[in-house]
Amino acid sequence: MQMLKQRSGVRAAQPGRRTVQVRAVAAPVKAPSSKAIITPEVAKDLYYDMVLGREFEEMCAQMYYRGKMFGFVHLYSGQEAVSTGVCRLLRQDDYVVSTYRDHVHALSKGVPAREVMAELFGKKTGCCRGQGGSMHMFSSKHGLLGGYAFIGEGIPVGLGAAFQSKYRHDVLGDEKADSVTCSFFGDGTCNVGQFYESLNMAALYKLPHIFVVENNLWAIGMSHLRATASTAGDNDPHIYKKGPAFGMPGVLVDGMDVLKVRQVAQEAIERARRGEGPTLIEAETYRFRGHSLADPDELRSKEEKAKWAARDPIPQLKKYMLEHGLASEADIKALEDKVAEVVEDSVKFADESPKPEKGQLLENVFADPRGFGISEDGLYRYMQPGFSSGTAIVS
Amino acid sequence: MLPSLLGAVRQHGLLARLPRVAQSARAFSTPTTEMTVRDAINSALDEELARDDKVYVLGEEVGEYQGAYKITRGLLQKYGPDRVKDTPITEAGFTGIAVGSAFAGLKPVCEFMTWNFALQALDQIINSAAKTLYMSAGQINCPIVFRGPNGAAAGVAAQHSQCFAAWYSSVPGLKVLAPYDSEDARGLMKAAIRDPDPVIFLENEILYGQAFPVTPEVLDKDFVLPIGKAKVMREGKHVTLVSFSKMVGYCLKAASALARDGVECEVINLRSIKPLDKDCLVASLKKTHKMVVVEEGWPQSGVGSEIAALMQELAFDELDAPVLRVTGAEVPMPYAANLEAAALPQVDDIVKAVKSIA
């Protein structure tokens, strides 16, 4: 495989990229058969979720250019198969940690579109009351532990949530504690030190954690092939091969095929729930838009973009559903209409929601602002009448 | 003062004329034991691990090695490897794990072998632990304690001697505590572990081995000191000396030396760098009208800078002299013993500073 030389700052599409294979963790994947591997209900759920992700992100682009959204906004368009394929398998008590490209992870995990849109508009009704913004989506109800701007920062945090699950089982004796955590991050993150620290500790402590690499080949304008050394004996920098080096299975999957992603994720999640430890999943995918809405996206060639656009996960699933009789054209249209309704409603809701009041500025810095503790009646101790003032005494 | 002598002195009404060491009258009225700061922290950790099974300790060498400075001695044997976890040398990684587990409901005590090594974990401390409650608008809090020795030890040179109090105290979302004696160490550690927010617990290696008297109250397993309250170690009326951690001991020595020359210093032990006990400082300033802040850290943007700014904002008319700062020298810590001594505040430096304004 040759890598074409760089020409005047524009890297041509990679012609020799080897054909993508699915590598399942346990049994080999069966060849595609005429029998569908999912039920109609699951198919419709997956389709709805992917279309919701796509339409939501496209609406974000519109709203951004109209000035309703501001700052750094990073859209997920094109990568829906990964978020849908993994997150729709998770329970509400499972955790997801993401980077700044987190809108669709929030939606797939169950955060209502209204709350995400309102957050993006900086309104009080957003999931973080307007205090987090595009890059910092949090929802304790849905187990979404962020939303981090620093790539690599979220992975150890994800490990921590997995650690908590194992601790709950091993130390606190909760036999039913088997929640798993999925950390999503990109190819650029795979060169950050915290990634390697986390691979080691996840395997060392056998944590129920799944590393999901959304390899979209580009970290802003830095091509993955320019940033990462090839694994020994290869011509390509394979990320999934770093898993076994650290003691866990590494799986490569076509990130544009939601069913393949789902299959691989299912095995990884079940492994984790059984207590067999972490898995590294590398999903090959692509973002149709630039790194962020401020990125002119000049370094990626038209050919490359066209090649990946032809593999758009949403038409792929639609085709599969129709071919296997999982849904009719009318069903699919109904799902798409529902999404359009939900997205429009979320914009209307966000538009009409109030901005946070000034008084909200200083709230939520501390859970216990004065540090005197919380007494039995649930009030802060410093609010008790007769609480000592002046110099501290032995109390 | 010997307990019996003090009793006699009190009986004869002489106490009022002697400098009153705050709380010692109460402390000396019952038999006291002594406890090193090391044992104080160890016992606090032990009791909190026993009290709440969500509390766990992690860090390098905390388990089988019994702690790099023996602070966690005996805890692995008592609580097992699931609750006292030896980690690989991977600060950012294990700090992140601790933070993430705190987000999910556990109560970690994350040890840094020294606070210098925490520089590798700064991303997790600041961006994850400190900011997440705010970013999530109150949904996800972080009940974590980060602890370890801070500041200069002896001859450990530039990369092992930095004082981080000023840096961490500027971050909204972190509470910063700096105990001096064993009472502080026990009470503040317990408060920190029971607190629902991230707490930076700055210990001091030199103080670990020092023994201080502790009363039965301090030894009680529910002894908790309030966060955000300073302690007046010694009352005085001429100059206020403000400090934290090891420098409190130096200030007390300086106060004794100055008392022989008729200068009565009030010595305040901050205990809590953030939140800062402004009320205590202003109340003292109203008595003495002069203040000297003593810290080991570097002068620019240090804890003393913040206190000086606050005092002139809150109590300008009470000041009869500028707020002076006695700080470490503006250099990375040198290795040679005499240079190291010159780079850190000594008792003489404090005495000189007080005399220049007294």
mmCIF file of C-alpha atoms in Angstrom, chain B:
data_model
loop_
_atom_site.group_PDB
_atom_site.id
_atom_site.type_symbol
_atom_site.label_atom_id
_atom_site.label_comp_id
_atom_site.label_asym_id
_atom_site.label_seq_id
_atom_site.Cartn_x
_atom_site.Cartn_y
_atom_site.Cartn_z
ATOM 1 C CA MET B 1 3.708 25.443 80.927
ATOM 2 C CA LEU B 2 3.339 22.485 83.256
ATOM 3 C CA PRO B 3 -0.276 21.644 84.080
ATOM 4 C CA SER B 4 0.269 21.912 87.824
ATOM 5 C CA LEU B 5 2.045 25.241 87.568
ATOM 6 C CA LEU B 6 -0.674 26.588 85.345
ATOM 7 C CA GLY B 7 -3.266 25.463 87.849
ATOM 8 C CA ALA B 8 -1.453 27.313 90.597
ATOM 9 C CA VAL B 9 -1.057 30.392 88.477
ATOM 10 C CA ARG B 10 -4.732 30.438 87.698
ATOM 11 C CA GLN B 11 -5.626 30.113 91.325
ATOM 12 C CA HIS B 12 -3.546 33.150 92.097
ATOM 13 C CA GLY B 13 -5.168 35.226 89.373
ATOM 14 C CA LEU B 14 -1.969 35.660 87.471
ATOM 15 C CA LEU B 15 -3.288 34.268 84.253
ATOM 16 C CA ALA B 16 -4.679 37.538 82.968
ATOM 17 C CA ARG B 17 -1.214 39.063 82.833
ATOM 18 C CA LEU B 18 0.334 36.231 80.880
ATOM 19 C CA PRO B 19 -0.037 35.862 77.135
ATOM 20 C CA ARG B 20 -2.947 33.548 76.738
ATOM 21 C CA VAL B 21 -2.290 30.691 74.432
ATOM 22 C CA ALA B 22 -5.713 30.089 72.974
ATOM 23 C CA GLN B 23 -7.404 26.927 74.143
ATOM 24 C CA SER B 24 -4.401 25.686 76.084
ATOM 25 C CA ALA B 25 -6.140 26.529 79.351
ATOM 26 C CA ARG B 26 -8.927 24.208 78.338
ATOM 27 C CA ALA B 27 -6.510 21.703 76.904
ATOM 28 C CA PHE B 28 -4.392 21.587 80.010
ATOM 29 C CA SER B 29 -7.275 21.176 82.365
ATOM 30 C CA THR B 30 -7.644 17.543 81.351
ATOM 31 C CA PRO B 31 -4.852 15.010 80.922
ATOM 32 C CA THR B 32 -3.542 15.178 77.386
ATOM 33 C CA THR B 33 -1.713 12.772 75.170
ATOM 34 C CA GLU B 34 0.637 13.578 72.354
ATOM 35 C CA MET B 35 0.177 12.466 68.791
ATOM 36 C CA THR B 36 2.322 12.973 65.721
ATOM 37 C CA VAL B 37 0.769 14.546 62.652
ATOM 38 C CA ARG B 38 1.450 11.281 60.836
ATOM 39 C CA ASP B 39 -0.584 9.329 63.350
ATOM 40 C CA ALA B 40 -3.246 11.992 63.328
ATOM 41 C CA ILE B 41 -3.778 11.650 59.589
ATOM 42 C CA ASN B 42 -3.480 7.874 59.764
ATOM 43 C CA SER B 43 -6.071 7.603 62.508
ATOM 44 C CA ALA B 44 -8.413 9.974 60.704
ATOM 45 C CA LEU B 45 -8.175 7.893 57.524
ATOM 46 C CA ASP B 46 -8.659 4.700 59.515
ATOM 47 C CA GLU B 47 -11.768 5.970 61.249
ATOM 48 C CA GLU B 48 -13.319 7.370 58.083
ATOM 49 C CA LEU B 49 -12.662 4.128 56.202
ATOM 50 C CA ALA B 50 -14.435 2.297 59.004
ATOM 51 C CA ARG B 51 -17.307 4.748 59.116
ATOM 52 C CA ASP B 52 -18.274 4.798 55.450
ATOM 53 C CA ASP B 53 -17.602 1.911 53.108
ATOM 54 C CA LYS B 54 -17.747 4.193 50.086
ATOM 55 C CA VAL B 55 -14.477 5.767 51.236
ATOM 56 C CA TYR B 56 -11.362 4.271 49.709
ATOM 57 C CA VAL B 57 -7.718 5.275 49.380
ATOM 58 C CA LEU B 58 -5.597 5.097 46.264
ATOM 59 C CA GLY B 59 -2.163 6.242 45.233
ATOM 60 C CA GLU B 60 1.391 5.092 44.721
ATOM 61 C CA GLU B 61 2.792 2.895 47.501
ATOM 62 C CA VAL B 62 -0.183 3.439 49.791
ATOM 63 C CA GLY B 63 -0.752 -0.273 50.323
ATOM 64 C CA GLU B 64 2.043 -2.790 50.623
ATOM 65 C CA TYR B 65 4.746 -0.165 51.125
ATOM 66 C CA GLN B 66 2.586 1.241 53.933
ATOM 67 C CA GLY B 67 2.740 4.684 52.355
ATOM 68 C CA ALA B 68 5.756 6.522 50.981
ATOM 69 C CA TYR B 69 5.725 8.590 54.160
ATOM 70 C CA LYS B 70 3.953 5.891 56.195
ATOM 71 C CA ILE B 71 0.778 7.912 56.436
ATOM 72 C CA THR B 72 -1.316 4.919 55.319
ATOM 73 C CA ARG B 73 0.500 2.433 57.534
ATOM 74 C CA GLY B 74 -1.645 -0.539 58.509
ATOM 75 C CA LEU B 75 -4.610 0.416 56.355
ATOM 76 C CA LEU B 76 -4.087 -2.249 53.703
ATOM 77 C CA GLN B 77 -3.946 -4.933 56.377
ATOM 78 C CA LYS B 78 -7.123 -3.663 57.936
ATOM 79 C CA TYR B 79 -9.258 -2.855 54.915
ATOM 80 C CA GLY B 80 -7.886 -4.993 52.123
ATOM 81 C CA PRO B 81 -6.613 -4.270 48.627
ATOM 82 C CA ASP B 82 -10.002 -3.250 47.272
ATOM 83 C CA ARG B 83 -10.164 -0.244 49.563
ATOM 84 C CA VAL B 84 -6.478 0.637 49.798
ATOM 85 C CA LYS B 85 -5.272 0.489 46.211
ATOM 86 C CA ASP B 86 -1.693 0.580 45.037
ATOM 87 C CA THR B 87 -1.624 2.234 41.620
ATOM 88 C CA PRO B 88 0.922 2.205 38.840
ATOM 89 C CA ILE B 89 2.916 5.396 38.305
ATOM 90 C CA THR B 90 0.190 7.058 36.331
ATOM 91 C CA GLU B 91 -0.949 10.277 38.006
ATOM 92 C CA ALA B 92 -3.281 11.549 35.330
ATOM 93 C CA GLY B 93 -4.821 8.120 34.935
ATOM 94 C CA PHE B 94 -5.413 7.231 38.563
ATOM 95 C CA THR B 95 -6.506 10.743 39.471
ATOM 96 C CA GLY B 96 -9.031 10.544 36.660
ATOM 97 C CA ILE B 97 -10.239 7.174 37.897
ATOM 98 C CA ALA B 98 -10.667 8.609 41.374
ATOM 99 C CA VAL B 99 -12.541 11.632 40.028
ATOM 100 C CA GLY B 100 -14.788 9.516 37.820
ATOM 101 C CA SER B 101 -15.599 7.166 40.673
ATOM 102 C CA ALA B 102 -16.469 10.191 42.823
ATOM 103 C CA PHE B 103 -18.821 11.426 40.099
ATOM 104 C CA ALA B 104 -20.468 8.007 40.279
ATOM 105 C CA GLY B 105 -20.910 8.074 44.063
ATOM 106 C CA LEU B 106 -17.773 6.804 45.807
ATOM 107 C CA LYS B 107 -15.577 8.870 48.155
ATOM 108 C CA PRO B 108 -11.956 8.490 47.174
ATOM 109 C CA VAL B 109 -8.925 9.777 49.036
ATOM 110 C CA CYS B 110 -6.363 10.245 46.298
ATOM 111 C CA GLU B 111 -2.783 10.433 47.496
ATOM 112 C CA PHE B 112 -0.027 12.167 45.586
ATOM 113 C CA MET B 113 3.389 11.122 46.734
ATOM 114 C CA THR B 114 4.155 14.793 46.804
ATOM 115 C CA TRP B 115 2.054 17.628 45.438
ATOM 116 C CA ASN B 116 4.754 18.220 42.840
ATOM 117 C CA PHE B 117 3.737 14.997 41.098
ATOM 118 C CA ALA B 118 0.162 16.186 40.939
ATOM 119 C CA LEU B 119 1.263 18.531 38.168
ATOM 120 C CA GLN B 120 0.861 15.538 35.897
ATOM 121 C CA ALA B 121 -2.743 15.207 37.038
ATOM 122 C CA LEU B 122 -3.602 18.892 36.913
ATOM 123 C CA ASP B 123 -6.025 18.369 34.032
ATOM 124 C CA GLN B 124 -8.110 15.994 36.100
ATOM 125 C CA ILE B 125 -7.966 18.084 39.288
ATOM 126 C CA ILE B 126 -8.927 21.361 37.664
ATOM 127 C CA ASN B 127 -10.891 20.509 34.547
ATOM 128 C CA SER B 128 -12.730 17.490 35.857
ATOM 129 C CA ALA B 129 -12.943 17.686 39.632
ATOM 130 C CA ALA B 130 -13.169 21.435 40.202
ATOM 131 C CA LYS B 131 -15.358 22.436 37.306
ATOM 132 C CA THR B 132 -17.852 19.640 36.807
ATOM 133 C CA LEU B 133 -20.380 20.636 39.462
ATOM 134 C CA TYR B 134 -20.622 24.026 37.794
ATOM 135 C CA MET B 135 -20.626 22.714 34.221
ATOM 136 C CA SER B 136 -23.357 20.243 35.057
ATOM 137 C CA ALA B 137 -25.315 22.912 36.929
ATOM 138 C CA GLY B 138 -25.352 21.038 40.207
ATOM 139 C CA GLN B 139 -26.075 17.541 38.910
ATOM 140 C CA ILE B 140 -22.735 15.863 39.446
ATOM 141 C CA ASN B 141 -20.610 16.642 42.491
ATOM 142 C CA CYS B 142 -17.176 15.309 43.325
ATOM 143 C CA PRO B 143 -16.670 14.230 46.961
ATOM 144 C CA ILE B 144 -12.956 13.614 46.629
ATOM 145 C CA VAL B 145 -9.947 14.436 48.798
ATOM 146 C CA PHE B 146 -6.583 14.965 47.150
ATOM 147 C CA ARG B 147 -3.829 14.767 49.739
ATOM 148 C CA GLY B 148 -0.066 14.671 50.012
ATOM 149 C CA PRO B 149 2.967 16.561 51.295
ATOM 150 C CA ASN B 150 3.341 20.111 50.000
ATOM 151 C CA GLY B 151 6.158 22.622 50.121
ATOM 152 C CA ALA B 152 9.821 22.181 51.011
ATOM 153 C CA ALA B 153 11.214 19.195 52.835
ATOM 154 C CA ALA B 154 14.983 19.058 53.400
ATOM 155 C CA GLY B 155 17.472 18.945 50.558
ATOM 156 C CA VAL B 156 15.003 17.562 48.017
ATOM 157 C CA ALA B 157 15.756 20.361 45.537
ATOM 158 C CA ALA B 158 13.762 22.201 42.928
ATOM 159 C CA GLN B 159 11.314 19.608 41.627
ATOM 160 C CA HIS B 160 10.251 18.295 45.016
ATOM 161 C CA SER B 161 9.869 21.510 46.989
ATOM 162 C CA GLN B 162 7.166 23.707 45.515
ATOM 163 C CA CYS B 163 4.278 25.069 47.567
ATOM 164 C CA PHE B 164 1.001 24.884 45.644
ATOM 165 C CA ALA B 165 -1.342 26.617 48.084
ATOM 166 C CA ALA B 166 -1.674 29.804 46.029
ATOM 167 C CA TRP B 167 -2.332 28.078 42.723
ATOM 168 C CA TYR B 168 -5.089 25.780 43.968
ATOM 169 C CA SER B 169 -6.671 28.459 46.115
ATOM 170 C CA SER B 170 -7.392 30.551 43.043
ATOM 171 C CA VAL B 171 -9.644 27.906 41.456
ATOM 172 C CA PRO B 172 -13.394 28.158 42.061
ATOM 173 C CA GLY B 173 -14.699 24.723 42.893
ATOM 174 C CA LEU B 174 -11.803 23.560 45.051
ATOM 175 C CA LYS B 175 -11.494 23.808 48.810
ATOM 176 C CA VAL B 176 -7.920 24.093 50.018
ATOM 177 C CA LEU B 177 -6.882 23.031 53.516
ATOM 178 C CA ALA B 178 -3.473 23.190 55.185
ATOM 179 C CA PRO B 179 -3.239 21.631 58.657
ATOM 180 C CA TYR B 180 -0.485 22.579 61.091
ATOM 181 C CA ASP B 181 -0.733 20.397 64.180
ATOM 182 C CA SER B 182 -2.310 17.046 64.956
ATOM 183 C CA GLU B 183 -5.620 18.547 65.983
ATOM 184 C CA ASP B 184 -5.797 20.311 62.617
ATOM 185 C CA ALA B 185 -4.746 17.169 60.786
ATOM 186 C CA ARG B 186 -7.430 15.000 62.361
ATOM 187 C CA GLY B 187 -10.261 17.480 62.284
ATOM 188 C CA LEU B 188 -9.620 18.807 58.812
ATOM 189 C CA MET B 189 -9.030 15.388 57.259
ATOM 190 C CA LYS B 190 -12.331 14.149 58.609
ATOM 191 C CA ALA B 191 -14.078 17.285 57.446
ATOM 192 C CA ALA B 192 -12.500 16.898 54.023
ATOM 193 C CA ILE B 193 -13.585 13.282 53.616
ATOM 194 C CA ARG B 194 -17.138 14.059 54.707
ATOM 195 C CA ASP B 195 -17.318 17.118 52.467
ATOM 196 C CA PRO B 196 -19.214 16.733 49.186
ATOM 197 C CA ASP B 197 -16.740 18.870 47.228
ATOM 198 C CA PRO B 198 -13.169 18.340 46.011
ATOM 199 C CA VAL B 199 -10.694 19.194 48.756
ATOM 200 C CA ILE B 200 -6.995 19.870 48.264
ATOM 201 C CA PHE B 201 -5.298 18.727 51.476
ATOM 202 C CA LEU B 202 -1.803 20.182 51.752
ATOM 203 C CA GLU B 203 0.282 18.359 54.341
ATOM 204 C CA ASN B 204 3.940 18.938 55.191
ATOM 205 C CA GLU B 205 6.635 16.301 55.333
ATOM 206 C CA ILE B 206 8.606 17.972 58.108
ATOM 207 C CA LEU B 207 5.521 18.127 60.306
ATOM 208 C CA TYR B 208 4.659 14.458 59.886
ATOM 209 C CA GLY B 209 7.054 13.427 62.643
ATOM 210 C CA GLN B 210 6.240 16.249 65.056
ATOM 211 C CA ALA B 211 4.111 15.413 68.073
ATOM 212 C CA PHE B 212 1.487 17.777 69.436
ATOM 213 C CA PRO B 213 -0.811 17.498 72.454
ATOM 214 C CA VAL B 214 -4.311 16.274 71.681
ATOM 215 C CA THR B 215 -7.324 16.271 73.957
ATOM 216 C CA PRO B 216 -9.856 13.451 74.235
ATOM 217 C CA GLU B 217 -12.221 15.550 72.118
ATOM 218 C CA VAL B 218 -9.734 15.576 69.293
ATOM 219 C CA LEU B 219 -9.403 11.809 69.573
ATOM 220 C CA ASP B 220 -13.143 11.310 69.271
ATOM 221 C CA LYS B 221 -14.006 9.551 66.051
ATOM 222 C CA ASP B 222 -16.494 12.244 65.083
ATOM 223 C CA PHE B 223 -14.165 15.162 65.725
ATOM 224 C CA VAL B 224 -14.620 17.421 62.711
ATOM 225 C CA LEU B 225 -13.273 20.930 62.280
ATOM 226 C CA PRO B 226 -15.259 23.414 60.182
ATOM 227 C CA ILE B 227 -13.805 24.217 56.786
ATOM 228 C CA GLY B 228 -13.256 27.936 56.272
ATOM 229 C CA LYS B 229 -12.425 28.839 59.862
ATOM 230 C CA ALA B 230 -8.996 29.946 61.067
ATOM 231 C CA LYS B 231 -7.633 29.413 64.563
ATOM 232 C CA VAL B 232 -6.021 32.014 66.774
ATOM 233 C CA MET B 233 -3.058 30.102 68.176
ATOM 234 C CA ARG B 234 -1.824 32.902 70.387
ATOM 235 C CA GLU B 235 -3.495 36.170 71.259
ATOM 236 C CA GLY B 236 -1.676 39.475 71.103
ATOM 237 C CA LYS B 237 -2.280 43.149 70.561
ATOM 238 C CA HIS B 238 0.621 44.622 68.625
ATOM 239 C CA VAL B 239 0.957 42.718 65.345
ATOM 240 C CA THR B 240 -1.011 39.934 63.648
ATOM 241 C CA LEU B 241 1.036 37.097 62.212
ATOM 242 C CA VAL B 242 -0.900 35.064 59.620
ATOM 243 C CA SER B 243 0.305 31.788 58.265
ATOM 244 C CA PHE B 244 -0.461 28.135 57.519
ATOM 245 C CA SER B 245 1.210 24.755 57.797
ATOM 246 C CA LYS B 246 4.830 24.619 58.935
ATOM 247 C CA MET B 247 5.170 28.390 59.067
ATOM 248 C CA VAL B 248 2.664 28.519 61.937
ATOM 249 C CA GLY B 249 5.311 26.858 64.086
ATOM 250 C CA TYR B 250 7.864 29.428 62.978
ATOM 251 C CA CYS B 251 5.433 32.247 63.765
ATOM 252 C CA LEU B 252 4.859 30.881 67.257
ATOM 253 C CA LYS B 253 8.623 30.794 67.831
ATOM 254 C CA ALA B 254 8.972 34.314 66.502
ATOM 255 C CA ALA B 255 6.117 35.432 68.751
ATOM 256 C CA SER B 256 7.899 34.025 71.806
ATOM 257 C CA ALA B 257 11.113 35.782 70.821
ATOM 258 C CA LEU B 258 9.293 39.060 70.217
ATOM 259 C CA ALA B 259 7.370 38.783 73.482
ATOM 260 C CA ARG B 260 10.673 39.011 75.337
ATOM 261 C CA ASP B 261 11.095 42.413 73.682
ATOM 262 C CA GLY B 262 7.605 43.475 74.639
ATOM 263 C CA VAL B 263 5.984 42.978 71.240
ATOM 264 C CA GLU B 264 2.860 40.861 71.626
ATOM 265 C CA CYS B 265 1.960 39.033 68.414
ATOM 266 C CA GLU B 266 -1.363 37.456 67.590
ATOM 267 C CA VAL B 267 -0.673 34.279 65.632
ATOM 268 C CA ILE B 268 -3.384 33.072 63.285
ATOM 269 C CA ASN B 269 -3.319 29.576 61.819
ATOM 270 C CA LEU B 270 -5.373 29.843 58.622
ATOM 271 C CA ARG B 271 -6.149 26.088 58.439
ATOM 272 C CA SER B 272 -8.258 26.817 55.356
ATOM 273 C CA ILE B 273 -6.747 28.678 52.424
ATOM 274 C CA LYS B 274 -9.982 28.463 50.507
ATOM 275 C CA PRO B 275 -12.442 29.512 51.803
ATOM 276 C CA LEU B 276 -10.307 32.090 53.607
ATOM 277 C CA ASP B 277 -11.559 33.175 57.049
ATOM 278 C CA LYS B 278 -11.707 36.887 56.264
ATOM 279 C CA ASP B 279 -13.764 37.657 59.380
ATOM 280 C CA CYS B 280 -11.062 36.300 61.644
ATOM 281 C CA LEU B 281 -8.360 38.267 59.850
ATOM 282 C CA VAL B 282 -10.297 41.523 59.935
ATOM 283 C CA ALA B 283 -11.218 41.057 63.588
ATOM 284 C CA SER B 284 -7.558 40.601 64.424
ATOM 285 C CA LEU B 285 -6.507 43.569 62.327
ATOM 286 C CA LYS B 286 -8.988 45.723 64.199
ATOM 287 C CA LYS B 287 -7.084 44.842 67.378
ATOM 288 C CA THR B 288 -3.503 45.139 66.201
ATOM 289 C CA HIS B 289 -3.678 47.367 63.089
ATOM 290 C CA LYS B 290 -0.594 45.632 61.693
ATOM 291 C CA MET B 291 -0.244 42.379 59.797
ATOM 292 C CA VAL B 292 2.542 40.166 58.516
ATOM 293 C CA VAL B 293 1.716 37.135 56.364
ATOM 294 C CA VAL B 294 4.251 34.322 56.377
ATOM 295 C CA GLU B 295 4.353 31.618 53.716
ATOM 296 C CA GLU B 296 6.871 29.253 52.185
ATOM 297 C CA GLY B 297 5.729 29.752 48.620
ATOM 298 C CA TRP B 298 6.895 32.234 46.033
ATOM 299 C CA PRO B 299 6.084 35.916 46.478
ATOM 300 C CA GLN B 300 4.278 36.794 43.263
ATOM 301 C CA SER B 301 0.553 36.042 43.436
ATOM 302 C CA GLY B 302 0.965 34.125 46.673
ATOM 303 C CA VAL B 303 -1.436 33.634 49.562
ATOM 304 C CA GLY B 304 0.023 36.755 51.190
ATOM 305 C CA SER B 305 -0.792 38.796 48.098
ATOM 306 C CA GLU B 306 -4.427 37.803 48.367
ATOM 307 C CA ILE B 307 -4.580 38.594 52.079
ATOM 308 C CA ALA B 308 -2.895 41.965 51.561
ATOM 309 C CA ALA B 309 -5.415 42.849 48.863
ATOM 310 C CA LEU B 310 -8.314 41.750 51.045
ATOM 311 C CA MET B 311 -7.163 43.633 54.132
ATOM 312 C CA GLN B 312 -6.766 46.904 52.317
ATOM 313 C CA GLU B 313 -10.137 46.407 50.636
ATOM 314 C CA LEU B 314 -12.049 45.383 53.737
ATOM 315 C CA ALA B 315 -10.247 47.263 56.505
ATOM 316 C CA PHE B 316 -8.115 50.020 54.974
ATOM 317 C CA ASP B 317 -8.716 52.410 57.840
ATOM 318 C CA GLU B 318 -7.575 49.821 60.371
ATOM 319 C CA LEU B 319 -4.103 49.576 58.863
ATOM 320 C CA ASP B 320 -1.281 51.497 60.534
ATOM 321 C CA ALA B 321 1.319 49.928 58.254
ATOM 322 C CA PRO B 322 1.368 48.051 54.952
ATOM 323 C CA VAL B 323 0.564 44.355 55.140
ATOM 324 C CA LEU B 324 3.996 42.744 54.939
ATOM 325 C CA ARG B 325 4.698 39.408 53.311
ATOM 326 C CA VAL B 326 7.489 37.082 54.382
ATOM 327 C CA THR B 327 7.786 34.515 51.609
ATOM 328 C CA GLY B 328 10.150 32.036 50.057
ATOM 329 C CA ALA B 329 12.753 33.492 47.694
ATOM 330 C CA GLU B 330 11.879 33.999 44.059
ATOM 331 C CA VAL B 331 13.922 30.977 42.945
ATOM 332 C CA PRO B 332 13.384 27.287 42.309
ATOM 333 C CA MET B 333 14.605 25.531 45.443
ATOM 334 C CA PRO B 334 18.383 25.139 45.511
ATOM 335 C CA TYR B 335 19.973 21.957 46.775
ATOM 336 C CA ALA B 336 22.859 23.186 48.969
ATOM 337 C CA ALA B 337 21.718 23.244 52.571
ATOM 338 C CA ASN B 338 22.744 26.816 53.264
ATOM 339 C CA LEU B 339 21.143 28.076 50.083
ATOM 340 C CA GLU B 340 17.971 26.178 50.859
ATOM 341 C CA ALA B 341 17.820 27.818 54.272
ATOM 342 C CA ALA B 342 18.307 31.174 52.595
ATOM 343 C CA ALA B 343 15.498 30.445 50.151
ATOM 344 C CA LEU B 344 12.923 29.799 52.887
ATOM 345 C CA PRO B 345 11.556 32.077 55.620
ATOM 346 C CA GLN B 346 13.339 31.573 58.969
ATOM 347 C CA VAL B 347 12.243 32.703 62.420
ATOM 348 C CA ASP B 348 14.683 35.626 62.235
ATOM 349 C CA ASP B 349 13.089 36.836 59.009
ATOM 350 C CA ILE B 350 9.718 36.942 60.709
ATOM 351 C CA VAL B 351 11.122 38.760 63.745
ATOM 352 C CA LYS B 352 12.809 41.311 61.493
ATOM 353 C CA ALA B 353 9.651 41.906 59.519
ATOM 354 C CA VAL B 354 7.579 42.465 62.659
ATOM 355 C CA LYS B 355 10.156 44.799 64.151
ATOM 356 C CA SER B 356 10.150 46.867 60.980
ATOM 357 C CA ILE B 357 6.528 47.806 61.555
ATOM 358 C CA ALA B 358 5.948 47.292 65.276
#
